[in-house]
Each structure stands twice: as structure tokens, then as C-alpha cells.
Short mmCIF file of C-alpha atoms and ligand atoms in Angstrom, two decimals:
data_model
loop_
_atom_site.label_atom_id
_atom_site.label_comp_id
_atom_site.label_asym_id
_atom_site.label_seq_id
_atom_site.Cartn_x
_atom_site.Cartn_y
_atom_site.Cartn_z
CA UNK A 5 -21.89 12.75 -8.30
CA UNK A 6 -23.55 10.55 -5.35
CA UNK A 7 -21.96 11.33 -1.96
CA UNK A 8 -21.85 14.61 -0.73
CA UNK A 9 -18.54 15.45 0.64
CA UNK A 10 -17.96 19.21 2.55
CA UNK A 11 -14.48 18.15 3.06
CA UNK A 12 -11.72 19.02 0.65
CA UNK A 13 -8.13 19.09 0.57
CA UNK A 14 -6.99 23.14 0.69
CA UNK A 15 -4.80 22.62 -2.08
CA UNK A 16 -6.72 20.10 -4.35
CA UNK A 17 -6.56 21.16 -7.99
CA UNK A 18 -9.21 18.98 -10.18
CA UNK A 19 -10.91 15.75 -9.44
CA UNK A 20 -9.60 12.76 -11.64
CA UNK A 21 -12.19 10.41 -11.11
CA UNK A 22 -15.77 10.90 -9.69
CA UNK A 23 -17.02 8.32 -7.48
CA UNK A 24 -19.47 6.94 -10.56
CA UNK A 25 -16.34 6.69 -12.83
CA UNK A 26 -14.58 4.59 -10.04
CA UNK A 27 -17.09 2.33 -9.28
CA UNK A 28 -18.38 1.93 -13.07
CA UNK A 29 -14.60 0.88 -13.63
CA UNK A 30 -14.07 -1.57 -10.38
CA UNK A 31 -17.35 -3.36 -11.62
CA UNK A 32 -15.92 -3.70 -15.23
CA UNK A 33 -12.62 -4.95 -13.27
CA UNK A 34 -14.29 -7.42 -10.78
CA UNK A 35 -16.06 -8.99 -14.22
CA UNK A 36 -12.80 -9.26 -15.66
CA UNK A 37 -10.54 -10.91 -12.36
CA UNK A 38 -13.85 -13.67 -12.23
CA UNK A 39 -13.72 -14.38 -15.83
CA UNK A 40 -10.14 -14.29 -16.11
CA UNK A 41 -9.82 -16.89 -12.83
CA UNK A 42 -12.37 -18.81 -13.32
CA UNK A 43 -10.63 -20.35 -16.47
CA UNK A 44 -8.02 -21.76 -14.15
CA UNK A 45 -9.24 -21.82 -10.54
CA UNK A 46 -8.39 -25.17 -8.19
CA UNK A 47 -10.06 -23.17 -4.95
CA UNK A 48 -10.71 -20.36 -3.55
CA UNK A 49 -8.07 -17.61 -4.33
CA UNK A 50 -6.04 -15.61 -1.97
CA UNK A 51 -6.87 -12.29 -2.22
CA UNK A 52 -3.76 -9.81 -1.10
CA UNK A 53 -3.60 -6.75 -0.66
CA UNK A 54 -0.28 -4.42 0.50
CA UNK A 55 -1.97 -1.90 3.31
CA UNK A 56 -2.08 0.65 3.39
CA UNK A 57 -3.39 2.10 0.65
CA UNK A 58 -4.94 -0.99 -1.13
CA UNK A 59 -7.78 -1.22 1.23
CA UNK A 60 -10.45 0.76 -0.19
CA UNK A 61 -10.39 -0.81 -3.60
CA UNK A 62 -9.85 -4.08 -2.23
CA UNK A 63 -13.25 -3.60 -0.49
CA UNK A 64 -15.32 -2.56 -3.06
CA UNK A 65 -13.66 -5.03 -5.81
CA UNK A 66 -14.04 -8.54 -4.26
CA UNK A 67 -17.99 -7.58 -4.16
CA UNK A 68 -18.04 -7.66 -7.61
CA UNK A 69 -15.69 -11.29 -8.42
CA UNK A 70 -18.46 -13.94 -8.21
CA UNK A 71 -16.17 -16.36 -7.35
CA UNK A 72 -14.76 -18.63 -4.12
CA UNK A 73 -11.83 -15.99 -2.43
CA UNK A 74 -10.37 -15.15 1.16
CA UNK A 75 -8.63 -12.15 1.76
CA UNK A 76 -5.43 -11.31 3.57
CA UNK A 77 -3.16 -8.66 4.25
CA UNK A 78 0.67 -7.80 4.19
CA UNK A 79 1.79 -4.32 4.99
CA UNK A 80 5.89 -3.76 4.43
CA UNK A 81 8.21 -1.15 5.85
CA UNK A 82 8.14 2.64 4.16
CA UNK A 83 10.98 3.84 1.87
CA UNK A 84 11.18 6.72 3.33
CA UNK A 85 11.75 8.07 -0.30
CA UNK A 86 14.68 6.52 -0.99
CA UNK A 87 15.67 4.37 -3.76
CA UNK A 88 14.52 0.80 -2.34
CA UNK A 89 16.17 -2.33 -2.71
CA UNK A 90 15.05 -5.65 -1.29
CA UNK A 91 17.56 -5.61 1.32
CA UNK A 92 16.06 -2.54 2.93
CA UNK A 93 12.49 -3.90 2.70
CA UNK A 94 11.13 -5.32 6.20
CA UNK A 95 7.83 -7.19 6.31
CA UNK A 96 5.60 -5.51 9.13
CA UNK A 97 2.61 -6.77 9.02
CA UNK A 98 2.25 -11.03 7.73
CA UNK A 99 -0.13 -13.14 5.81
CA UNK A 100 -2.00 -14.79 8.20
CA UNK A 101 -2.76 -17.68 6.15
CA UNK A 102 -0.68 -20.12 3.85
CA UNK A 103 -0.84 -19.16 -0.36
CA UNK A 104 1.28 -22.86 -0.69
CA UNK A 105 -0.17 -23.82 -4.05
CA UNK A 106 -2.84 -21.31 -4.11
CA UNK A 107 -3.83 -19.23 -7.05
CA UNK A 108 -3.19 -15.45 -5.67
CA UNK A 109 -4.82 -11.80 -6.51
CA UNK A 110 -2.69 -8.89 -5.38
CA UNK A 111 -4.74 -5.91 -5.36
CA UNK A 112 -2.90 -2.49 -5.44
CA UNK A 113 -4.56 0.99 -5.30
CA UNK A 114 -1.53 2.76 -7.35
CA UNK A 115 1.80 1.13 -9.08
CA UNK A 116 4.18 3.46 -9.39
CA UNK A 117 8.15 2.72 -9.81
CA UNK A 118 6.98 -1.29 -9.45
CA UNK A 119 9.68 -1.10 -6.85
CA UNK A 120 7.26 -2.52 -3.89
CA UNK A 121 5.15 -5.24 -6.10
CA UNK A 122 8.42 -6.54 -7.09
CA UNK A 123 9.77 -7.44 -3.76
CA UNK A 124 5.89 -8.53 -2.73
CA UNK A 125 5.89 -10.53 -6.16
CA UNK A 126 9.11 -12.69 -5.31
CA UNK A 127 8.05 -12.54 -1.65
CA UNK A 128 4.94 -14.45 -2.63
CA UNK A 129 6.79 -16.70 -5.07
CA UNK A 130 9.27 -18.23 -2.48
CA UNK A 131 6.33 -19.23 -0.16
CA UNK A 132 5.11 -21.43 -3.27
CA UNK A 133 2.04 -19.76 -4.79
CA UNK A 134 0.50 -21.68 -7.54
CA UNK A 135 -0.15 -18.73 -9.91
CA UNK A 136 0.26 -14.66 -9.15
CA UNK A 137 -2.16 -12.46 -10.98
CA UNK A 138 -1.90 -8.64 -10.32
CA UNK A 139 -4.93 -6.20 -10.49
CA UNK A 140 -4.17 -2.35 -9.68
CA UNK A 141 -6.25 0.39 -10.05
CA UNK A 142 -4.36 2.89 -11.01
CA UNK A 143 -1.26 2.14 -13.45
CA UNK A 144 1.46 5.62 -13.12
CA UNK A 145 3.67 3.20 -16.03
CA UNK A 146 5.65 6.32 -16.86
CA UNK A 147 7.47 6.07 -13.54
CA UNK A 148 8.15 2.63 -13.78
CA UNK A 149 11.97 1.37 -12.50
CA UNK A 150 10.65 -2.33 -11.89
CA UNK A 151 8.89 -3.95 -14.76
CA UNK A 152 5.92 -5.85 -14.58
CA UNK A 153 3.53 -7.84 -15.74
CA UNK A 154 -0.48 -6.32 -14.87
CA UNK A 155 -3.07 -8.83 -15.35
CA UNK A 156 -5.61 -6.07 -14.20
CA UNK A 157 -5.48 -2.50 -14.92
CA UNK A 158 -8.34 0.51 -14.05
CA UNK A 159 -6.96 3.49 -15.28
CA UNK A 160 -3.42 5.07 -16.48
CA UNK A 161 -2.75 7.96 -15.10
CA UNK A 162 0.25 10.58 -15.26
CA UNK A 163 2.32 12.83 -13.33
CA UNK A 164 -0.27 14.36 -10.70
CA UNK A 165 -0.40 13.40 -6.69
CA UNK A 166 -3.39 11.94 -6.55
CA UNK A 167 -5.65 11.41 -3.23
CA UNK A 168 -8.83 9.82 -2.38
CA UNK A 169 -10.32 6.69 -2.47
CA UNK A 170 -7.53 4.99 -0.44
CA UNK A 171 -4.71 6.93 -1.39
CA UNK A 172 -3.05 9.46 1.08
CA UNK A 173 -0.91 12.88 1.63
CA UNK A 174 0.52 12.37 4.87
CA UNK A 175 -1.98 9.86 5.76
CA UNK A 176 -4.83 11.99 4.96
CA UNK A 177 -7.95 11.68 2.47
CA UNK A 178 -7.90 7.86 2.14
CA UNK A 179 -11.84 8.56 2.60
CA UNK A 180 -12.88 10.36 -0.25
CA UNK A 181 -14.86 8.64 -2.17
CA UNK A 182 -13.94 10.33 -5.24
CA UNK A 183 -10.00 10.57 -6.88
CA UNK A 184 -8.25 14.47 -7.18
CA UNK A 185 -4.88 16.00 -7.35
CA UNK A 186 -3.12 17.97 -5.47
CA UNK A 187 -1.54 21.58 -6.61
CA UNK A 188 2.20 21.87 -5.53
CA UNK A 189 2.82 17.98 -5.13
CA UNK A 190 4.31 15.51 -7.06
CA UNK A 191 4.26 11.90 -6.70
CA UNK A 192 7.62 10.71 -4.65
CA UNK A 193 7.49 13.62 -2.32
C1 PRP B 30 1.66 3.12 -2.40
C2 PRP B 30 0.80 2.06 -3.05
C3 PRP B 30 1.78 0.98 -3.38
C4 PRP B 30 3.09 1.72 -3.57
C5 PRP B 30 3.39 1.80 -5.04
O1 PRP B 30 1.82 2.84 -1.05
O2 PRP B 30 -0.22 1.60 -2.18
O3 PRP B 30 1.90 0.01 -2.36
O4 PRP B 30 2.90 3.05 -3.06
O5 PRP B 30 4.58 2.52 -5.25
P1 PRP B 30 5.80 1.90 -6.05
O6 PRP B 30 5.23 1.21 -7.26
O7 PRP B 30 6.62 3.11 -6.39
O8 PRP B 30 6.54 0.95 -5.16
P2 PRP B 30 2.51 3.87 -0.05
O9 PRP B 30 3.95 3.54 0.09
O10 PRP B 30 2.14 5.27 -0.46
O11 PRP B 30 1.82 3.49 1.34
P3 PRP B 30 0.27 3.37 1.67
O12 PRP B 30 -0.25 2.19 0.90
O13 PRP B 30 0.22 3.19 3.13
O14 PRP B 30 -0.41 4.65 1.22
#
């Protein structure tokens, strides 16, 4: 364990993923996304990532993809934990640059029901991206409505509500540098 944290959720319950097995993995990932682009790169690739959660990974990833990128952000309207559908999706926060005939990297923190990378996916399409690769780090497949294709993949992981590193309870915990679940909680609450 590296950082020292004094601050832990009441109701955590194990931790998942240390902050060595995270940032082992991202560096096996980042290898991956540069060898895996580099085969069929024409410029520097738009790197995306869906706020909020995405952020954290997105950081520590593109520091390890030796290759030419610029990074931009979208952030789209909550669910409120209802069954979404693309007419109830609203785009809050825009690309602030063009992907027309750009390659593209969408970096998520967590896939769950596909639901939102399916709307960004054919989002992305229509503005005329040249190719769409997707990298995530954490693949929940058993709760998957949407299917889809992941070019990128850190870890599978199951049932528990999972904070840290990005990912939030009520907007809380994003820092933690490590991953942990939380007792009482399940993921869609
Ligand atoms: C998380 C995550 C993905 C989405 C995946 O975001 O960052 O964008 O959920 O879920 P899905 O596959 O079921 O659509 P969340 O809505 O929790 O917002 P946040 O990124 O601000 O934490």
C-alpha cells in the first residue's frame, strides 16, 4: 500500500483493488491502447472521456500511451435510476473540439448496463469519427442491457458498489486512491 489514507467510508466492507493493483493494471492498459493504435493511427487521437466519473483513470492512463492524443470531455444528463432511453438522454456538457475523421478513445471508469456508452457510442458516430475504440476500467458485464464491443478492459468485477478512484456514493470518495465496496449498497441504487 503507498498512500496513506485516514479517511474511510463508515460503511466500506473490503477493498477491491489497492492502489499498486490499479496502477500496475492502467500501465499494462496504457501499453496495450498505444500498441493497439499505433497499428492504425492517421493523428493524434481524441481522447474522451464521459465526466464524471471517468476522470481519475483518464488522468493516470494517457501518461502511460506513448503516443500523439488530446483530450476532451462530454458529461450527459443523470438517469435518475430509471430505465434510460436515448430520448431521455440530454448532452450537458460538449466536446469542445471536432472528432470529424478522427480516430477516438472513450475512456470509462465503470460499464455497467452499457446503457450510457451506447447513446455516447452513436453520439460520436453521427459527428463522423473515423474509428471508436473503447477502454474501461472496470467491466460489471453481468449487468449488461446494451451490448458492446470493449477494445480495453482492466478488471471484471461483480455485484458490489464499488467507490474510489473516481467512482462515487452520492458524489463522495472519487479521491481514494484505492477501489472498496460498500456494505448495504448495490449498484443502481
Ligand atoms: C457511471 C460511469 C458510467 C456509467 C456506466 O457514471 O462513469 O458513465 O455510470 O453505467 P451504465 O453502463 O449502466 O450506463 P454515473 O452515472 O455514476 O455518473 P458519474 O460518472 O458522475 O459518477
Amino acid at each position: 500500500m503507498r498512500g496513506c489514507f485516514h479517511v474511510y467510508p463508515e460503511n466500506m466492507e473490503r477493498i477491491v483493488f489497492t492502489e499498486d493493483d490499479i496502477s500496475r493494471r492502467v500501465r499494462e492498459l496504457g501499453n496495450e491502447v498505444a500498441a493497439g493504435l499505433a497499428q492504425e493511427k492517421g493523428g493524434a487521437i481524441a481522447v474522451i472521456t464521459i465526466m464524471k466519473g471517468g476522470f481519475v483513470f483518464l488522468a493516470d492512463l494517457i501518461r502511460n500511451i506513448d503516443l500523439e492524443l488530446t483530450v476532451d470531455f462530454m458529461a450527459i444528463s443523470s438517469y435518475l435510476g430509471s430505465k434510460p432511453s436515448s430520448d431521455g438522454v440530454r448532452i450537458v456538457k460538449d466536446l469542445s473540439e471536432s472528432i470529424y475523421g478522427r480516430d477516438v478513445l472513450v475512456v470509462e471508469d465503470i460499464i455497467d448496463t452499457g446503457l450510457t456508452l451506447s447513446y455516447i457510442l452513436r453520439n460520436l458516430k453521427e459527428r463522423g469519427s473515423r474509428d471508436l475504440k473503447i477502454c474501461t476500467l472496470l467491466d460489471r458485464s453481468g449487468r449488461r442491457i446494451a451490448p458492446l464491443h470493449i477494445d480495453y478492459r482492466g478488471f471484471e468485477v461483480g455485484e458490489e458498489f464499488l467507490v474510489g478512484y473516481g467512482l462515487d456514493h452520492h458524489q463522495k470518495w472519487r479521491n481514494l486512491p484505492f477501489i472498496c465496496s460498500l456494505k448495504d449498497t448495490r449498484p443502481g441504487e
